[in-house]
C-alpha positions as protocol buffer text, in pm:
chain_id: "A"
residue {
  index: 1
  type: UNK
  ca { x: 13461 y: 3713 z: 9201 }
}
residue {
  index: 2
  type: UNK
  ca { x: 13307 y: 3877 z: 9501 }
}
residue {
  index: 3
  type: UNK
  ca { x: 13210 y: 4247 z: 9494 }
}
residue {
  index: 4
  type: UNK
  ca { x: 13169 y: 4246 z: 9891 }
}
residue {
  index: 5
  type: UNK
  ca { x: 13412 y: 4490 z: 10080 }
}
residue {
  index: 6
  type: UNK
  ca { x: 13704 y: 4337 z: 10274 }
}
residue {
  index: 7
  type: UNK
  ca { x: 13676 y: 4299 z: 10648 }
}
residue {
  index: 8
  type: UNK
  ca { x: 13746 y: 4636 z: 10810 }
}
residue {
  index: 9
  type: UNK
  ca { x: 13933 y: 4468 z: 11107 }
}
residue {
  index: 10
  type: UNK
  ca { x: 14145 y: 4222 z: 10934 }
}
residue {
  index: 11
  type: UNK
  ca { x: 14114 y: 4298 z: 10573 }
}
residue {
  index: 12
  type: UNK
  ca { x: 14008 y: 3946 z: 10483 }
}
residue {
  index: 13
  type: UNK
  ca { x: 13866 y: 3921 z: 10121 }
}
residue {
  index: 14
  type: UNK
  ca { x: 13646 y: 3611 z: 10223 }
}
residue {
  index: 15
  type: UNK
  ca { x: 13356 y: 3826 z: 10364 }
}
residue {
  index: 16
  type: UNK
  ca { x: 13005 y: 3693 z: 10309 }
}
residue {
  index: 17
  type: UNK
  ca { x: 12659 y: 3827 z: 10365 }
}
residue {
  index: 18
  type: UNK
  ca { x: 12407 y: 3696 z: 10597 }
}
residue {
  index: 19
  type: UNK
  ca { x: 12075 y: 3895 z: 10580 }
}
residue {
  index: 20
  type: UNK
  ca { x: 12178 y: 4259 z: 10628 }
}
residue {
  index: 21
  type: UNK
  ca { x: 12494 y: 4173 z: 10793 }
}
residue {
  index: 22
  type: UNK
  ca { x: 12844 y: 4103 z: 10647 }
}
residue {
  index: 23
  type: UNK
  ca { x: 13060 y: 3859 z: 10833 }
}
residue {
  index: 24
  type: UNK
  ca { x: 13428 y: 3767 z: 10827 }
}
residue {
  index: 25
  type: UNK
  ca { x: 13475 y: 3393 z: 10855 }
}
residue {
  index: 26
  type: UNK
  ca { x: 13851 y: 3454 z: 10955 }
}
residue {
  index: 27
  type: UNK
  ca { x: 13805 y: 3699 z: 11270 }
}
residue {
  index: 28
  type: UNK
  ca { x: 13425 y: 3661 z: 11321 }
}
residue {
  index: 29
  type: UNK
  ca { x: 13377 y: 4040 z: 11285 }
}
residue {
  index: 30
  type: UNK
  ca { x: 13013 y: 4145 z: 11190 }
}
residue {
  index: 31
  type: UNK
  ca { x: 12908 y: 4476 z: 11049 }
}
residue {
  index: 32
  type: UNK
  ca { x: 12611 y: 4636 z: 10869 }
}
residue {
  index: 33
  type: UNK
  ca { x: 12629 y: 4639 z: 10486 }
}
residue {
  index: 34
  type: UNK
  ca { x: 12413 y: 4953 z: 10441 }
}
residue {
  index: 35
  type: UNK
  ca { x: 12568 y: 5138 z: 10760 }
}
residue {
  index: 36
  type: UNK
  ca { x: 12904 y: 5101 z: 10633 }
}
residue {
  index: 37
  type: UNK
  ca { x: 12869 y: 5336 z: 10325 }
}
residue {
  index: 38
  type: UNK
  ca { x: 12692 y: 5593 z: 10553 }
}
residue {
  index: 39
  type: UNK
  ca { x: 12944 y: 5556 z: 10835 }
}
residue {
  index: 40
  type: UNK
  ca { x: 13248 y: 5611 z: 10595 }
}
residue {
  index: 41
  type: UNK
  ca { x: 13105 y: 5918 z: 10436 }
}
residue {
  index: 42
  type: UNK
  ca { x: 12998 y: 6102 z: 10756 }
}
residue {
  index: 43
  type: UNK
  ca { x: 13243 y: 6245 z: 11009 }
}
residue {
  index: 44
  type: UNK
  ca { x: 13185 y: 6175 z: 11377 }
}
residue {
  index: 45
  type: UNK
  ca { x: 13016 y: 6479 z: 11536 }
}
residue {
  index: 46
  type: UNK
  ca { x: 13051 y: 6521 z: 11901 }
}
residue {
  index: 47
  type: UNK
  ca { x: 12780 y: 6697 z: 12081 }
}
residue {
  index: 48
  type: UNK
  ca { x: 12741 y: 6840 z: 12439 }
}
residue {
  index: 49
  type: UNK
  ca { x: 12466 y: 6769 z: 12698 }
}
residue {
  index: 50
  type: UNK
  ca { x: 12196 y: 6986 z: 12510 }
}
residue {
  index: 51
  type: UNK
  ca { x: 12292 y: 6901 z: 12168 }
}
residue {
  index: 52
  type: UNK
  ca { x: 12535 y: 7180 z: 12073 }
}
residue {
  index: 53
  type: UNK
  ca { x: 12810 y: 7074 z: 11820 }
}
residue {
  index: 54
  type: UNK
  ca { x: 13156 y: 7065 z: 11989 }
}
residue {
  index: 55
  type: UNK
  ca { x: 13484 y: 7155 z: 11806 }
}
residue {
  index: 56
  type: UNK
  ca { x: 13851 y: 7166 z: 11902 }
}
residue {
  index: 57
  type: UNK
  ca { x: 13929 y: 7496 z: 12097 }
}
residue {
  index: 58
  type: UNK
  ca { x: 13581 y: 7555 z: 12238 }
}
residue {
  index: 59
  type: UNK
  ca { x: 13510 y: 7656 z: 12601 }
}
residue {
  index: 60
  type: UNK
  ca { x: 13275 y: 7432 z: 12795 }
}
residue {
  index: 61
  type: UNK
  ca { x: 13119 y: 7428 z: 13155 }
}
residue {
  index: 62
  type: UNK
  ca { x: 13088 y: 7130 z: 13361 }
}
residue {
  index: 63
  type: UNK
  ca { x: 12712 y: 7066 z: 13454 }
}
residue {
  index: 64
  type: UNK
  ca { x: 12748 y: 6804 z: 13709 }
}
residue {
  index: 65
  type: UNK
  ca { x: 13001 y: 6739 z: 14000 }
}
residue {
  index: 66
  type: UNK
  ca { x: 13258 y: 6482 z: 13866 }
}
residue {
  index: 67
  type: UNK
  ca { x: 13476 y: 6285 z: 14120 }
}
residue {
  index: 68
  type: UNK
  ca { x: 13836 y: 6245 z: 13988 }
}
residue {
  index: 69
  type: UNK
  ca { x: 13915 y: 5882 z: 13995 }
}
residue {
  index: 70
  type: UNK
  ca { x: 14196 y: 5777 z: 14211 }
}
residue {
  index: 71
  type: UNK
  ca { x: 14184 y: 6127 z: 14402 }
}
residue {
  index: 72
  type: UNK
  ca { x: 13985 y: 6300 z: 14646 }
}
residue {
  index: 73
  type: UNK
  ca { x: 13928 y: 6592 z: 14421 }
}
residue {
  index: 74
  type: UNK
  ca { x: 13622 y: 6696 z: 14259 }
}
residue {
  index: 75
  type: UNK
  ca { x: 13530 y: 6887 z: 13953 }
}
residue {
  index: 76
  type: UNK
  ca { x: 13250 y: 7134 z: 14064 }
}
residue {
  index: 77
  type: UNK
  ca { x: 12950 y: 7237 z: 13864 }
}
residue {
  index: 78
  type: UNK
  ca { x: 12999 y: 7552 z: 13665 }
}
residue {
  index: 79
  type: UNK
  ca { x: 13385 y: 7499 z: 13616 }
}
residue {
  index: 80
  type: UNK
  ca { x: 13494 y: 7651 z: 13294 }
}
residue {
  index: 81
  type: UNK
  ca { x: 13718 y: 7452 z: 13068 }
}
residue {
  index: 82
  type: UNK
  ca { x: 13899 y: 7646 z: 12783 }
}
residue {
  index: 83
  type: UNK
  ca { x: 14045 y: 7518 z: 12471 }
}
residue {
  index: 84
  type: UNK
  ca { x: 13916 y: 7167 z: 12464 }
}
residue {
  index: 85
  type: UNK
  ca { x: 14049 y: 6896 z: 12228 }
}
residue {
  index: 86
  type: UNK
  ca { x: 13819 y: 6636 z: 12086 }
}
residue {
  index: 87
  type: UNK
  ca { x: 13954 y: 6271 z: 12084 }
}
residue {
  index: 88
  type: UNK
  ca { x: 13801 y: 5921 z: 12014 }
}
residue {
  index: 89
  type: UNK
  ca { x: 13702 y: 5705 z: 12291 }
}
residue {
  index: 90
  type: UNK
  ca { x: 13459 y: 5699 z: 12571 }
}
residue {
  index: 91
  type: UNK
  ca { x: 13588 y: 6000 z: 12745 }
}
residue {
  index: 92
  type: UNK
  ca { x: 13588 y: 6223 z: 12422 }
}
residue {
  index: 93
  type: UNK
  ca { x: 13727 y: 6550 z: 12549 }
}
residue {
  index: 94
  type: UNK
  ca { x: 14087 y: 6607 z: 12631 }
}
residue {
  index: 95
  type: UNK
  ca { x: 14146 y: 6914 z: 12850 }
}
residue {
  index: 96
  type: UNK
  ca { x: 14340 y: 7091 z: 13134 }
}
residue {
  index: 97
  type: UNK
  ca { x: 14131 y: 7215 z: 13441 }
}
residue {
  index: 98
  type: UNK
  ca { x: 14302 y: 7478 z: 13652 }
}
residue {
  index: 99
  type: UNK
  ca { x: 14379 y: 7330 z: 13997 }
}
residue {
  index: 100
  type: UNK
  ca { x: 14337 y: 6969 z: 13874 }
}
residue {
  index: 101
  type: UNK
  ca { x: 14548 y: 6934 z: 13568 }
}
residue {
  index: 102
  type: UNK
  ca { x: 14522 y: 6723 z: 13242 }
}
residue {
  index: 103
  type: UNK
  ca { x: 14200 y: 6538 z: 13236 }
}
residue {
  index: 104
  type: UNK
  ca { x: 13949 y: 6349 z: 13001 }
}
residue {
  index: 105
  type: UNK
  ca { x: 13583 y: 6432 z: 13015 }
}
residue {
  index: 106
  type: UNK
  ca { x: 13264 y: 6286 z: 12861 }
}
residue {
  index: 107
  type: UNK
  ca { x: 13083 y: 6523 z: 12640 }
}
residue {
  index: 108
  type: UNK
  ca { x: 12740 y: 6434 z: 12804 }
}
residue {
  index: 109
  type: UNK
  ca { x: 12865 y: 6612 z: 13129 }
}
residue {
  index: 110
  type: UNK
  ca { x: 12955 y: 6962 z: 12975 }
}
residue {
  index: 111
  type: UNK
  ca { x: 12779 y: 7228 z: 12787 }
}
residue {
  index: 112
  type: UNK
  ca { x: 12918 y: 7477 z: 12536 }
}
residue {
  index: 113
  type: UNK
  ca { x: 12978 y: 7838 z: 12648 }
}
């Protein structure tokens, strides 16, 4: 009986070890055997451009002019964004900016106030 964990993508029990990687033969997903335990125990921490930890409800300031895709609007440097919500994905801040509306921002372009 195998003591290896099932595949995190397809839950296949037929995973095998190849060096330091675990591989699923059914969906070809590869993941680190040692990193899996660390990733499962740690929560994902979102940080701003200078390394401050962000939380839901924080107020942040935009540090760079950001063009709004599909529009001629620009979010200017120094714009304060209140009551942010953290989410998963590339754009990890969900917020509402006065004069523009609901947007998603990347945490690398903001600084905590």
